[in-house]
Coordinates of C-alpha atoms in Angstrom, one line a residue:
M44 CA 86.0 3.0 5.0
M45 CA 87.1 4.1 8.1
S46 CA 90.8 5.6 8.2
K47 CA 93.6 3.9 9.8
D48 CA 93.7 6.4 12.6
A49 CA 90.1 6.3 13.4
T50 CA 90.5 2.5 13.6
A51 CA 93.5 2.9 16.0
W52 CA 91.5 5.3 18.6
L53 CA 88.5 2.7 18.3
V54 CA 91.0 -0.1 19.5
V55 CA 92.3 2.3 22.0
A56 CA 88.6 2.9 23.4
G57 CA 87.7 -1.0 23.2
L58 CA 91.2 -1.7 25.1
S59 CA 90.4 0.9 28.1
L60 CA 87.5 -1.1 29.0
G61 CA 89.9 -3.2 30.3
P62 CA 91.0 -1.2 33.0
A63 CA 87.3 -0.4 33.3
V64 CA 86.7 -3.8 34.6
S65 CA 89.8 -4.6 36.3
N66 CA 90.1 -1.2 38.3
G67 CA 87.1 0.9 38.2
L68 CA 84.8 -2.0 38.5
S69 CA 86.6 -5.0 40.3
R70 CA 89.2 -3.1 42.3
F71 CA 88.2 0.5 43.4
S72 CA 84.2 0.0 43.6
Y73 CA 85.2 -2.1 46.9
G74 CA 85.6 1.3 48.5
L75 CA 81.9 2.0 47.9
I76 CA 80.7 -1.6 49.3
L77 CA 83.3 -1.5 52.1
P78 CA 81.2 0.5 54.8
A79 CA 77.9 -1.8 54.3
M80 CA 80.1 -4.9 54.6
Q81 CA 81.9 -3.6 57.4
A82 CA 78.6 -2.6 59.0
D83 CA 76.6 -5.8 58.1
L84 CA 79.5 -8.2 59.0
S85 CA 80.9 -6.5 61.9
W86 CA 84.2 -6.2 60.5
S87 CA 87.2 -3.9 61.8
F88 CA 88.8 -1.3 60.0
T89 CA 91.9 -3.9 59.6
E90 CA 89.5 -6.8 58.3
A91 CA 87.8 -4.3 56.0
G92 CA 91.2 -3.1 54.5
W93 CA 92.4 -6.8 54.4
L94 CA 89.9 -7.4 51.5
N95 CA 91.9 -5.0 49.4
T96 CA 95.1 -6.3 50.5
A97 CA 93.8 -9.9 49.3
N98 CA 93.1 -8.3 46.0
A99 CA 96.6 -6.6 45.9
V100 CA 97.9 -10.5 46.7
G101 CA 96.3 -11.7 43.7
Y102 CA 97.3 -8.8 41.8
L103 CA 101.1 -9.5 42.5
L104 CA 100.7 -13.2 41.7
G105 CA 99.0 -12.0 38.2
A106 CA 102.0 -9.7 37.7
V107 CA 104.6 -12.3 38.3
S108 CA 102.8 -14.9 36.1
T109 CA 102.2 -12.2 33.6
L110 CA 105.8 -11.1 33.6
A111 CA 106.6 -15.1 33.3
L112 CA 104.2 -15.6 30.3
I113 CA 103.8 -12.4 28.4
D114 CA 107.0 -13.2 25.9
R115 CA 105.6 -17.0 25.5
V116 CA 101.7 -16.6 25.1
G117 CA 101.6 -13.1 24.1
P118 CA 99.8 -10.0 25.8
R119 CA 96.4 -10.7 23.6
R120 CA 95.8 -14.1 25.0
I121 CA 96.4 -12.9 28.4
L122 CA 94.3 -9.7 28.1
S123 CA 91.6 -12.2 26.7
I124 CA 91.3 -14.5 29.7
G125 CA 91.4 -11.6 32.4
V126 CA 88.7 -9.7 31.0
A127 CA 86.6 -13.0 30.8
A128 CA 87.4 -14.5 34.3
T129 CA 86.7 -11.0 36.3
P130 CA 82.7 -11.0 36.1
V131 CA 83.1 -14.6 37.4
A132 CA 85.3 -13.5 40.3
L133 CA 82.7 -10.6 41.2
V134 CA 79.8 -13.2 41.4
G135 CA 81.7 -15.3 43.8
S136 CA 82.1 -12.0 46.0
A137 CA 78.3 -11.9 46.0
V138 CA 77.8 -15.4 47.2
F139 CA 80.1 -15.7 50.2
A140 CA 79.8 -13.6 53.6
D141 CA 82.7 -15.4 55.1
L142 CA 85.8 -13.1 55.1
W143 CA 88.3 -16.1 53.8
M144 CA 85.9 -17.0 51.1
Q145 CA 85.7 -13.5 50.2
S146 CA 89.5 -13.3 50.2
V147 CA 89.7 -16.1 47.7
F148 CA 87.7 -14.3 45.4
R149 CA 89.3 -11.0 45.7
V150 CA 92.7 -12.9 45.1
A151 CA 91.4 -14.5 41.8
A152 CA 89.8 -10.9 40.7
G153 CA 93.5 -9.4 41.5
I154 CA 95.1 -12.2 39.2
A155 CA 92.9 -11.2 36.3
G156 CA 93.4 -7.8 36.9
A157 CA 97.1 -7.8 36.6
G158 CA 96.8 -9.6 33.6
I159 CA 94.6 -7.1 31.9
F160 CA 96.4 -3.9 33.2
I161 CA 100.1 -5.5 31.9
S162 CA 99.1 -7.0 28.8
G163 CA 96.8 -4.1 27.6
G164 CA 99.1 -1.4 28.6
A165 CA 101.9 -3.1 26.7
M166 CA 99.4 -3.2 23.6
A167 CA 98.2 0.3 23.7
A168 CA 102.1 1.4 23.7
T169 CA 102.6 -0.2 20.4
L170 CA 99.9 2.3 18.7
F171 CA 101.2 5.5 17.2
R172 CA 104.8 4.6 17.3
G173 CA 107.0 7.5 16.0
E174 CA 104.3 10.1 17.3
P175 CA 104.9 10.8 21.0
T176 CA 102.3 12.9 21.8
R177 CA 99.5 10.8 20.4
N178 CA 101.3 7.7 22.0
A179 CA 100.9 9.4 25.2
L180 CA 97.4 10.1 24.8
A181 CA 96.9 6.6 23.5
I182 CA 98.6 5.1 26.5
S183 CA 96.6 7.6 29.0
L184 CA 93.3 6.8 27.4
Y185 CA 94.0 3.1 27.9
F186 CA 94.4 3.5 31.6
G187 CA 91.6 6.2 32.1
G188 CA 89.2 3.9 31.1
G189 CA 89.2 2.9 34.9
G190 CA 87.2 6.1 35.3
L191 CA 84.4 4.4 33.1
G192 CA 84.1 1.7 35.7
M193 CA 84.0 4.1 38.5
I194 CA 81.5 6.6 36.9
A195 CA 79.2 3.6 36.4
S196 CA 79.6 2.1 40.0
G197 CA 79.3 5.6 41.6
A198 CA 76.0 6.3 39.9
V199 CA 74.4 2.9 41.0
L200 CA 75.8 1.9 44.2
P201 CA 75.4 4.7 46.9
V202 CA 71.6 4.9 45.9
L203 CA 71.3 1.3 46.2
F204 CA 72.7 1.3 49.6
D205 CA 70.8 4.4 50.5
R206 CA 67.4 2.7 49.6
Y207 CA 67.9 -0.8 50.9
G208 CA 70.3 -0.4 53.4
V209 CA 73.7 -2.2 54.4
G210 CA 72.5 -5.8 53.7
A211 CA 72.3 -5.0 49.7
W212 CA 76.2 -5.5 49.5
P213 CA 75.8 -9.0 47.4
T214 CA 73.5 -7.1 45.3
A215 CA 76.1 -4.5 44.9
W216 CA 78.8 -7.4 43.8
L217 CA 76.3 -8.7 41.4
I218 CA 75.6 -5.4 39.6
L219 CA 79.4 -5.0 39.3
A220 CA 79.7 -8.4 37.7
G221 CA 76.7 -7.9 35.2
L222 CA 78.7 -4.3 34.2
S223 CA 82.1 -6.3 33.8
A224 CA 80.3 -8.9 31.6
L225 CA 78.9 -6.0 29.3
A226 CA 82.5 -5.1 28.7
V227 CA 83.7 -8.6 27.5
W228 CA 83.1 -8.8 23.9
P229 CA 84.2 -5.2 22.9
A230 CA 87.3 -5.4 24.9
L231 CA 88.2 -9.1 23.1
R232 CA 87.4 -7.4 19.9
A233 CA 89.8 -4.6 20.1
A234 CA 92.4 -7.0 21.4
R235 CA 92.2 -8.9 18.3
E236 CA 92.5 -5.7 16.3
C237 CA 95.4 -4.2 18.2
P238 CA 99.2 -5.4 17.1
E239 CA 101.0 -7.0 19.7
P240 CA 104.7 -6.0 20.9
A241 CA 107.5 -8.1 19.4
R242 CA 107.5 -11.2 21.3
V243 CA 111.2 -12.8 22.3
H244 CA 112.2 -15.5 24.4
F245 CA 112.4 -14.6 27.9
L246 CA 116.3 -15.4 28.1
V247 CA 117.1 -13.2 25.2
A248 CA 115.0 -10.3 25.9
Q249 CA 116.7 -7.0 26.8
R250 CA 118.0 -7.2 30.6
L251 CA 116.0 -4.3 32.5
P252 CA 118.4 -2.1 33.9
V253 CA 116.7 -2.2 37.3
M254 CA 119.7 -0.6 39.3
R255 CA 119.2 2.5 37.3
M256 CA 115.6 2.5 37.7
I257 CA 115.4 2.5 41.4
P258 CA 114.1 6.2 41.9
A259 CA 111.0 5.4 39.9
V260 CA 110.6 2.0 41.4
L261 CA 110.6 3.3 44.9
G262 CA 108.3 6.2 43.9
Y263 CA 105.9 3.9 42.2
F264 CA 105.9 1.5 45.4
L265 CA 105.2 4.2 47.6
F266 CA 102.5 5.7 45.3
A267 CA 100.7 2.1 45.5
V268 CA 101.1 2.2 49.3
G269 CA 99.4 5.6 49.5
Y270 CA 96.9 5.9 46.8
I271 CA 94.9 2.7 47.4
V272 CA 94.2 3.7 51.1
Y273 CA 92.4 6.8 49.6
L274 CA 90.5 4.8 47.3
T275 CA 89.5 1.9 49.8
F276 CA 88.6 4.2 52.8
L277 CA 87.5 7.6 51.1
V278 CA 83.9 6.4 51.4
A279 CA 84.2 5.2 54.9
L280 CA 85.7 8.7 55.9
M281 CA 82.5 10.3 54.5
H282 CA 80.4 8.0 56.4
E283 CA 82.1 9.2 59.4
G284 CA 81.1 12.6 58.6
A285 CA 77.8 11.4 58.0
T286 CA 77.8 12.5 54.4
R287 CA 74.4 11.7 52.5
A288 CA 74.3 9.5 49.4
G289 CA 74.0 12.0 46.9
L290 CA 77.3 13.5 48.0
I291 CA 79.1 10.4 48.0
A292 CA 77.7 9.3 44.4
A293 CA 78.7 12.6 43.3
C294 CA 82.3 12.5 44.4
W295 CA 82.8 8.8 43.2
T296 CA 81.4 10.0 40.0
L297 CA 83.8 13.1 40.0
L298 CA 86.6 10.7 40.4
G299 CA 85.8 8.8 37.3
L300 CA 85.3 11.9 35.1
G301 CA 88.9 13.1 36.5
V302 CA 90.4 9.9 35.4
I303 CA 89.0 10.1 32.0
A304 CA 89.9 14.0 31.5
A305 CA 93.3 13.3 32.9
P306 CA 94.9 12.3 29.7
F307 CA 94.1 15.7 27.9
A308 CA 95.5 17.4 31.1
W309 CA 98.8 15.4 31.3
R310 CA 99.2 14.4 28.0
D311 CA 102.1 17.0 27.0
V312 CA 103.9 16.4 30.6
V313 CA 103.9 12.8 29.6
A314 CA 105.0 13.3 26.1
R315 CA 107.9 15.8 26.9
S316 CA 109.4 13.8 29.9
A317 CA 111.5 10.8 29.7
G318 CA 112.5 10.6 33.4
G319 CA 110.5 10.6 36.8
G320 CA 108.9 14.3 36.3
P321 CA 105.2 12.8 35.4
L322 CA 105.3 10.2 38.2
A323 CA 106.8 12.6 41.0
L324 CA 103.6 15.2 40.1
A325 CA 101.3 12.4 40.2
C326 CA 102.3 11.3 43.5
L327 CA 102.6 15.0 44.7
A328 CA 99.1 15.5 43.7
T329 CA 97.7 12.8 45.0
G330 CA 99.4 13.3 48.3
A331 CA 98.0 16.8 48.6
A332 CA 94.5 15.6 47.5
T333 CA 94.5 12.7 50.3
L334 CA 95.5 15.3 53.3
L335 CA 93.1 18.1 52.3
P336 CA 89.8 16.5 53.7
I337 CA 91.8 15.4 56.4
G338 CA 93.2 19.2 57.1
L339 CA 89.7 20.8 56.5
P340 CA 87.3 17.9 58.0
G341 CA 83.7 18.4 57.3
S342 CA 84.2 20.9 54.4
V343 CA 82.5 19.8 51.3
P344 CA 84.5 22.3 49.1
A345 CA 87.6 20.6 50.6
L346 CA 86.2 17.3 49.8
V347 CA 84.9 18.1 46.4
A348 CA 88.4 19.7 45.8
S349 CA 90.3 16.4 47.0
V350 CA 88.3 14.2 44.7
V351 CA 88.9 16.4 41.5
I352 CA 92.4 16.7 42.1
F353 CA 92.9 13.1 42.9
G354 CA 90.8 12.0 40.0
L355 CA 92.8 14.0 37.6
S356 CA 96.0 12.7 38.8
F357 CA 96.2 9.0 40.2
F358 CA 96.0 7.2 36.9
I359 CA 98.8 9.4 35.4
A360 CA 101.1 7.1 37.8
P361 CA 101.0 3.8 35.7
T362 CA 100.7 6.0 32.5
A363 CA 103.8 7.5 33.5
V364 CA 105.8 4.2 34.3
T365 CA 104.4 2.9 31.1
S366 CA 105.8 5.7 28.9
F367 CA 108.9 5.8 30.8
A368 CA 109.4 2.3 29.8
R369 CA 108.7 2.8 26.5
K370 CA 111.0 5.9 26.0
N371 CA 114.0 4.1 27.5
L372 CA 113.9 0.6 26.6
D373 CA 113.9 -1.7 23.5
Q374 CA 110.3 -2.7 22.2
S375 CA 110.9 -6.5 23.5
A376 CA 111.3 -5.1 26.9
W377 CA 108.1 -3.3 27.3
G378 CA 105.9 -5.8 28.5
R379 CA 108.4 -7.1 31.3
A380 CA 109.2 -3.6 32.5
V381 CA 105.2 -3.2 32.8
G382 CA 105.1 -6.4 34.5
M383 CA 108.2 -5.3 37.1
F384 CA 106.4 -2.0 37.6
T385 CA 103.2 -4.0 38.3
A386 CA 104.8 -6.1 40.5
V387 CA 106.1 -3.3 42.7
F388 CA 102.7 -1.5 42.6
A389 CA 101.3 -4.7 44.0
L390 CA 103.5 -5.2 46.8
G391 CA 102.6 -1.7 47.7
Q392 CA 98.9 -2.1 47.7
I393 CA 99.1 -5.1 49.7
L394 CA 100.7 -3.1 52.6
G395 CA 98.5 0.1 52.2
P396 CA 95.0 -0.9 53.3
V397 CA 95.7 -3.2 55.9
L398 CA 98.0 -0.9 57.5
A399 CA 95.9 2.2 57.2
G400 CA 93.0 0.0 58.9
S401 CA 95.3 -0.9 61.7
V402 CA 96.1 2.8 62.3
S403 CA 92.6 3.7 61.9
D404 CA 91.6 0.8 64.4
L405 CA 94.3 2.1 67.1
T406 CA 93.4 5.7 66.8
G407 CA 89.4 5.2 66.4
S408 CA 89.2 7.2 63.2
V409 CA 90.1 6.2 59.5
A410 CA 91.2 10.0 59.3
H411 CA 94.4 8.9 60.9
G412 CA 95.1 6.1 58.5
M413 CA 94.3 8.4 55.3
G414 CA 96.8 11.3 56.7
A415 CA 99.5 8.5 56.8
A416 CA 98.9 7.5 53.3
G417 CA 99.1 11.2 52.1
L418 CA 102.7 11.7 53.8
V419 CA 103.7 8.6 52.1
L420 CA 102.3 9.9 48.7
I421 CA 104.5 12.9 49.4
T422 CA 108.0 10.8 49.9
G423 CA 107.0 9.2 47.0
A424 CA 107.3 12.3 44.9
A425 CA 110.6 13.3 46.3
L426 CA 112.0 10.0 45.1
A427 CA 110.4 9.6 41.8
A428 CA 111.9 13.2 41.1
L429 CA 115.3 11.8 41.4
Q430 CA 114.9 9.3 38.2
C431 CA 117.0 10.4 35.3
P432 CA 116.1 9.1 31.5
L433 CA 118.0 5.9 30.7
A434 CA 118.4 6.4 27.1
T435 CA 121.2 7.9 25.3
R436 CA 118.8 9.9 23.3
P437 CA 115.3 9.3 25.0
I438 CA 112.2 9.6 22.7
V439 CA 110.6 12.7 23.7
E440 CA 108.5 15.1 21.5
G441 CA 110.7 16.9 19.0
A442 CA 113.8 14.8 19.6

């Protein structure tokens, strides 16, 4: 019979398929499809960026809805609905070429994705309570599931477009839908096995001390503005430099591998800090990674270093704010705190792609939009570093 610890880690693995679907396949993989859709449908950078903005609008709607419902219906039900709905939304993206119909399905995918991300994060935070290092690792592994989706899409989509051309973008969306469908059953089973956070009525839940969380909130907002630009336009930047499909596939796979490896690299940093340090470091690392290929254009080593650093860093930001909530707030407020951070995150993602796309259209190069995103990320690092612990006796390793 399987030990309790082994069962808990299997639950973490199953829950991590939620971010694999909501982030790795549904959201980030659009960066691989964007150049093909832009070329085949004659979109500007602003229009291409708009689809990720539409996804972020849905993410905001989903975050607000989840924040309102999580204490009433429970995170397990919200995660289950989101995981089941995402493949349907991806099929819709394959069917319609019209920008506004595409937007409808990207909004739907965003709504489902926010529900998955918030509810799964709140559930992962219940595992290994009283063991800060293992708890931090469980949370990190949950969010690191996004890397699985990135590896799967990175291994397939660049080769698809290299062989069949830009007109293959509907097939690409169908492949993502099929991969998402494969994750539905194991994710739902893990959700059934995982304990839920304590549910309380919204009106009697702990009030979030938002004013004392301003540095973390603003830092996370600027992180969202900047990081999504990198993932939206990285492949477009590589296309500007005539990068071959094999290198594109390798870079996207390295991003995904970095996401999976990140929990092991960052677990002690996250476990030992109850303030804004981990978020600040994640912003700084992703900002540097974003600026690296801009400062050294055409350099393959700079590009590879950029994707490795970015992959190892960007999913630590949601891990950091989830851990921050767990260490500084009552358990009854965890879901609401993660919901608030996700709403702020969604606002940043709404602005990032369309603003960077506009800058790229005005300057004639996507590099300028990505450069601006790198500076935004570094500013976010400076703000997040100002966040102090909220609890009188924060929960850190050795406390």
